[in-house]
């Protein structure tokens, strides 16, 4: 792994400063046309600033590129970032919100894993309910392996309203409301125990796609590996999203049975290809592993064939079939059987080289891009050609009877990029970008067709490459998987950091590298290395910040953030009280800077306590926390919110509850005594 | 709340560029003395770089200060940060590792809260054991409210070996090993349910101090608030740390009973005052709240007196008393009773104005600085005067019989700073810095005595103030609480962010503001706003990065990170196996890019499974993860490490285990089948 851009000698630094000086003169001349104030003030400013830019650059060994990168990314106090990246937190189970170009983490959104800062899963009843709905029967799940965040779309463009993300480890899907950046729903896939190809949305977010990964008997059942071809299956699940309710509607959703290839990543068609979805697959070898018995390990067994199959699914027709009831039930969930899918002409394959990771649909929907990670090319398919090939009916079938279109009939182009191509994104200048895991680098290449007009490079050709550090997986460009990518920035989601940062022990952060892609041709500049201090961040989406319009405070001082409506247990000032009914105690409390009311809660050992706290503030950022020792409770109560929890007072004693979110100069005094008298 | 530094007009930008140009010329002249290469290369570089610094500054509206701040903080790819900040993650329960001056988060260290990226508390037996040791009886605790990180010290200076941190919510203390940045131990305080004044270390880290907070009956017992003065007590606990073993030794530790004032924050004496400790207190009013019954709320009741009491404790003598057995047992833990402390001359008070937060001992140990948050001054005590006052024996006592020294006898100076002074740190130029919560700003003021020689400012005087955004709590300077502070940088740990960043919903990040304190006098520059995306970050310590020497990989390919020694269950290549003894199955597995061995684990429903995975790699950053769906297991296995977990195979089915840490191009193929045959 080569280090680049590390030569830092005085000569280069001198050049950097000269460059600044020369360019500054040009700039100053043009500015001084606009008035004389500049030169009047300059002497005063010069004398006031004793630490100077040139000396700093010299002292810190900054090169010319470093200086421009610093100025392109530095975001002064109070200036807001132009883009917001939603990055999967991988096996942290969470989502991270990152400002761009500053690459600062603005928030962690708790999704599948309890997180006490947000009061997520530490007693607050609404959060407990969301988490519990993701359990598998009696099996409590307290983490996830988040993979692909998907922003909701309207006509194929991000609308800033919702965010979906899947849990690969347990095949679950979560819905996050971007009014308050909180998770509102978790659904468990009823037919699969793991997934990968989620979540992706159709252009109006009516359907959320969850593709499978490792084949298994559908419905969580058991069968020996000896019966792999007969009993093991792949799948894709289509979840219906009710935007008005802000919830996935499981009873309106369905799945499709697929051959036991390992389906991987899907993308929805858009514009000309709207109504179709496309998924890659690997292990069409149907290898079942067994290295311990002398069989090839999966890594070899699943990498033998030159071609796997891109899955081409007629979604509109599949919806019709499902809604027409032409399904079987698996674990109570409607599934279109593979035979039905074939008969109803819902499913086609196209050969795709070799163990690819994902299908990426071009902004206009005309092209599907696949990168076989063991092949040096990207392969581009034409939706028009696919339709023609389907109409022509000229195909063979795989052993399950699925039609396999001829590659030559459906391929538009192949572009040789380099080693380990993995994932592609698009910009607004007719370029696509593909990560190359093995080099490691990011390639810029030119699209053909109508896109060719947008730049001067020959169509379907490699334009430029930029090295990254190290082991890039997915990449994300600004709005780069929508119908109208913004260009501007690309983030390389690197899985290894190695020497990029100060060593922090054997477990290292990931490395998000920000790349400037604004200039056409061979101009790609590495701007920033951002250590990502959490799980393997599988994928990210980047949205223009002004498309988001979150609440600053909750709309009313009685708010339940789970129902997004007034809470019947909300308590206003003057309504605080403690009610007792036998052994059941109910506390109605308010929180305001800097006290809780009541400050004494006197109960008896053995009582069951239901406790509501309303934050009656409407001041931006005036969040209060609430904890009681021993009972493992912590709430985050944002302005206007009501939070409830319950517990059995099994232990007698004196418990100081207090505000855990520093709220005022007298925050330490924001406390009270829970007195539990012994039985 | 005033916005500063936001005037961004073309004139200022023009001045910025002129400034750069003028300074660059000076710099270039001095550089060109060293050789002619600069000018030879400059033309080529100028023409090659089409995006230029001046245009970028203009386009992005950067002021002169912004430009210098950008150049002072930008850290190019592969360049390591000079300082590392360990920040408490507040009610996240974790610790965050932040590089400076880039202000990038390098790592989250899981402490009190399970975190799956690190495999902390998701089945791995060693992590489960550490977390369980922090439970209170049968009560499982799965979060904490981390407050004060304390780096281990040798002769009063950070040595980079260990980090300690307390959980305020449940009065616990954790030990983190800085060889691998992992938590090794959690101890529960046996006499208190909550704390605050932890953790601080003595100059050679032999003792870790944990002070109390809200008074309660010692030993977790019950008593009515009517008996407050008789039954409620404060405390300070002294935990013995065995550096060789890397563990706190509870059986060699002890506590001191204190009056039911709310002890808050302690600091150990150093150099001339080594062997003593100092703690502030508030609510010496002994207010018990009760706003719901017409009593003053705590915020008012605890703020009535003009003076609270700084606690002055003769630690060396207290250790003698405790080791001599002159203690009582509370919950099985030795406690020096208050009467004994008085008799043995272990405890004195000095009046301190008014509801302060913390005592901060100057680098040489001569002075103790207290800031009453409801008083506009910092009050400075002299250790020499304290000793003289104790020797003179001229005092009154409080109602518990504790001697109260006369303020005039022990005070060295008072400096008026402004509204809401909270916490002080020191630098290498004879300055102290104090956060002012209510202004909000950070004040620089000059020390007297020997420190006065280090700068030109009059001693014991306010020198400068810099506004911060917003509501600053603690501050941290580089090594600023050691015997040899570095100066350079100060971080203002602001509790509210409000408008500083793009809105991310009602719950906002905190804001760490980096301030350049390198220049003396009135020169303080705000460099960087860092959103802190987690809990209320109570306190932080900043260490020179080169003092840390963590492992890149574990020392041997058989490592147990909990014992920091070879693991008896480690498995090398060729030793993989599955052993069965009745219903007990034991799996010995290896992980290497890109397969697990074995790839099939076939068991029966009802089996109990104990499973070991050894990562046999020794490549830096070659971490593997491991998960099994449904059973809520996730491991992080760093190079050389062995991790073990166990579960009851209650569910039949086909479960794909896989690597959750993206490790190679064939990472997706790093999987295997757990087949659980039905009963």
Coordinates of N, CA, C and O in Angstrom, one line a residue, chain B residues 494-544:
Chain B
X494 N -18.6 22.7 25.4 CA -19.8 23.5 25.5 C -21.0 22.5 25.4 O -21.1 21.6 24.6
X495 N -22.0 22.8 26.3 CA -23.1 21.9 26.5 C -24.2 22.1 25.5 O -25.0 21.2 25.2
X496 N -24.3 23.3 25.0 CA -25.3 23.5 24.0 C -24.6 23.9 22.7 O -23.6 24.6 22.7
X497 N -25.3 23.5 21.5 CA -24.7 23.9 20.2 C -25.7 24.9 19.5 O -25.2 25.8 18.8
X498 N -27.0 24.8 19.8 CA -28.0 25.6 19.2 C -27.8 25.8 17.7 O -28.0 24.8 17.0
X499 N -27.3 27.0 17.2 CA -27.3 27.3 15.8 C -26.0 27.0 15.2 O -25.8 27.3 14.0
X500 N -25.0 26.4 15.9 CA -23.7 26.3 15.3 C -23.6 25.3 14.2 O -22.7 25.4 13.3
X501 N -24.5 24.3 14.1 CA -24.4 23.3 13.1 C -25.8 23.2 12.4 O -26.8 23.6 12.9
X502 N -25.7 22.5 11.3 CA -27.0 22.1 10.6 C -27.9 21.4 11.6 O -27.5 20.5 12.3
X503 N -29.1 21.8 11.7 CA -30.1 21.2 12.6 C -30.3 19.7 12.3 O -30.5 19.4 11.1
X504 N -30.2 18.9 13.3 CA -30.4 17.5 13.2 C -31.5 17.0 14.1 O -31.4 15.9 14.7
X505 N -32.5 17.8 14.2 CA -33.7 17.4 15.1 C -33.5 17.9 16.5 O -32.5 18.5 16.8
X506 N -34.5 17.7 17.3 CA -34.6 18.4 18.7 C -33.4 18.0 19.6 O -33.1 18.8 20.5
X507 N -32.8 16.8 19.4 CA -31.6 16.5 20.2 C -30.4 16.9 19.4 O -30.1 16.3 18.4
X508 N -29.6 17.8 20.0 CA -28.4 18.4 19.3 C -27.1 17.8 19.9 O -27.1 17.4 21.0
X509 N -26.1 17.9 19.1 CA -24.8 17.5 19.6 C -24.3 18.6 20.6 O -24.8 19.7 20.7
X510 N -23.3 18.2 21.4 CA -22.5 19.2 22.1 C -21.6 19.9 21.2 O -21.4 19.5 20.0
X511 N -20.9 20.9 21.7 CA -19.9 21.6 20.8 C -18.6 21.8 21.5 O -18.5 22.5 22.5
X512 N -17.6 21.1 21.0 CA -16.2 21.3 21.5 C -15.5 22.4 20.7 O -15.3 22.2 19.5
X513 N -15.2 23.4 21.3 CA -14.5 24.5 20.6 C -13.0 24.5 21.0 O -12.6 24.6 22.1
X514 N -12.2 24.4 19.9 CA -10.7 24.4 20.1 C -10.2 25.8 20.0 O -10.5 26.6 19.1
X515 N -9.4 26.2 21.0 CA -8.9 27.6 21.2 C -7.4 27.5 21.2 O -6.8 26.7 21.9
X516 N -6.8 28.4 20.4 CA -5.3 28.5 20.4 C -4.9 29.4 21.6 O -5.3 30.6 21.6
X517 N -4.1 28.8 22.5 CA -3.7 29.6 23.6 C -2.2 29.8 23.6 O -1.5 30.1 24.7
X518 N -1.5 29.6 22.5 CA -0.1 29.6 22.4 C 0.5 31.0 22.7 O 1.6 31.1 23.2
X519 N -0.2 32.0 22.2 CA 0.4 33.4 22.4 C 0.0 34.0 23.7 O -1.1 33.8 24.1
X520 N 0.9 34.7 24.3 CA 0.6 35.3 25.6 C -0.3 36.5 25.5 O -0.6 36.9 24.4
X521 N -0.7 37.0 26.6 CA -1.5 38.2 26.7 C -2.9 38.1 26.1 O -3.6 37.0 26.4
X522 N -3.4 39.0 25.4 CA -4.7 39.1 24.9 C -5.0 38.3 23.6 O -5.9 38.6 22.8
X523 N -4.1 37.3 23.3 CA -4.3 36.6 22.0 C -4.8 35.2 22.3 O -4.1 34.3 22.6
X524 N -6.1 35.1 22.1 CA -6.8 33.8 22.1 C -7.6 33.7 20.8 O -8.3 34.6 20.5
X525 N -7.3 32.6 20.1 CA -8.1 32.5 18.8 C -8.9 31.2 18.8 O -8.4 30.1 19.1
X526 N -10.2 31.4 18.5 CA -11.1 30.3 18.3 C -10.7 29.6 17.0 O -10.7 30.2 15.9
X527 N -10.3 28.3 17.0 CA -9.9 27.6 15.8 C -10.9 26.7 15.2 O -10.9 26.6 13.9
X528 N -11.8 26.1 16.0 CA -12.5 25.0 15.4 C -13.7 24.7 16.2 O -13.7 24.7 17.5
X529 N -14.9 24.4 15.6 CA -16.1 24.0 16.3 C -16.2 22.5 15.9 O -16.4 22.1 14.8
X530 N -16.3 21.7 16.9 CA -16.4 20.2 16.7 C -17.7 19.7 17.4 O -17.8 19.7 18.6
X531 N -18.7 19.3 16.5 CA -19.9 18.8 17.1 C -19.5 17.5 17.8 O -18.8 16.6 17.3
X532 N -20.0 17.3 19.0 CA -19.7 16.0 19.8 C -21.0 15.3 19.8 O -21.9 15.6 20.5
X533 N -21.0 14.2 19.0 CA -22.3 13.5 18.7 C -22.7 12.5 19.8 O -23.0 11.4 19.4
X534 N -22.6 12.9 21.1 CA -22.9 11.9 22.1 C -23.3 12.6 23.4 O -23.8 13.7 23.3
X535 N -23.2 11.9 24.5 CA -23.7 12.4 25.7 C -23.0 13.6 26.2 O -21.9 14.0 25.7
X536 N -23.5 14.2 27.3 CA -22.9 15.4 27.9 C -21.5 15.1 28.3 O -21.2 14.3 29.2
X537 N -20.5 15.7 27.6 CA -19.1 15.3 27.8 C -18.5 16.0 28.9 O -17.8 17.0 28.8
X538 N -18.6 15.4 30.1 CA -18.4 16.2 31.3 C -17.0 16.8 31.4 O -16.8 18.0 31.6
X539 N -16.0 16.0 31.1 CA -14.6 16.5 31.3 C -13.7 15.7 30.3 O -14.1 14.7 29.7
X540 N -12.6 16.3 30.0 CA -11.6 15.6 29.1 C -10.2 15.9 29.6 O -10.0 16.8 30.3
X541 N -9.3 15.0 29.2 CA -7.9 15.2 29.4 C -7.2 15.1 28.1 O -7.6 14.3 27.2
X542 N -6.1 15.9 27.9 CA -5.4 16.0 26.6 C -4.0 15.6 26.9 O -3.3 16.2 27.7
X543 N -3.5 14.6 26.1 CA -2.2 14.1 26.3 C -1.4 14.2 25.0 O -1.9 14.0 23.9
X544 N -0.1 14.5 25.2 CA 0.8 14.5 24.0 C 0.7 13.1 23.4 O 0.9 12.1 24.1

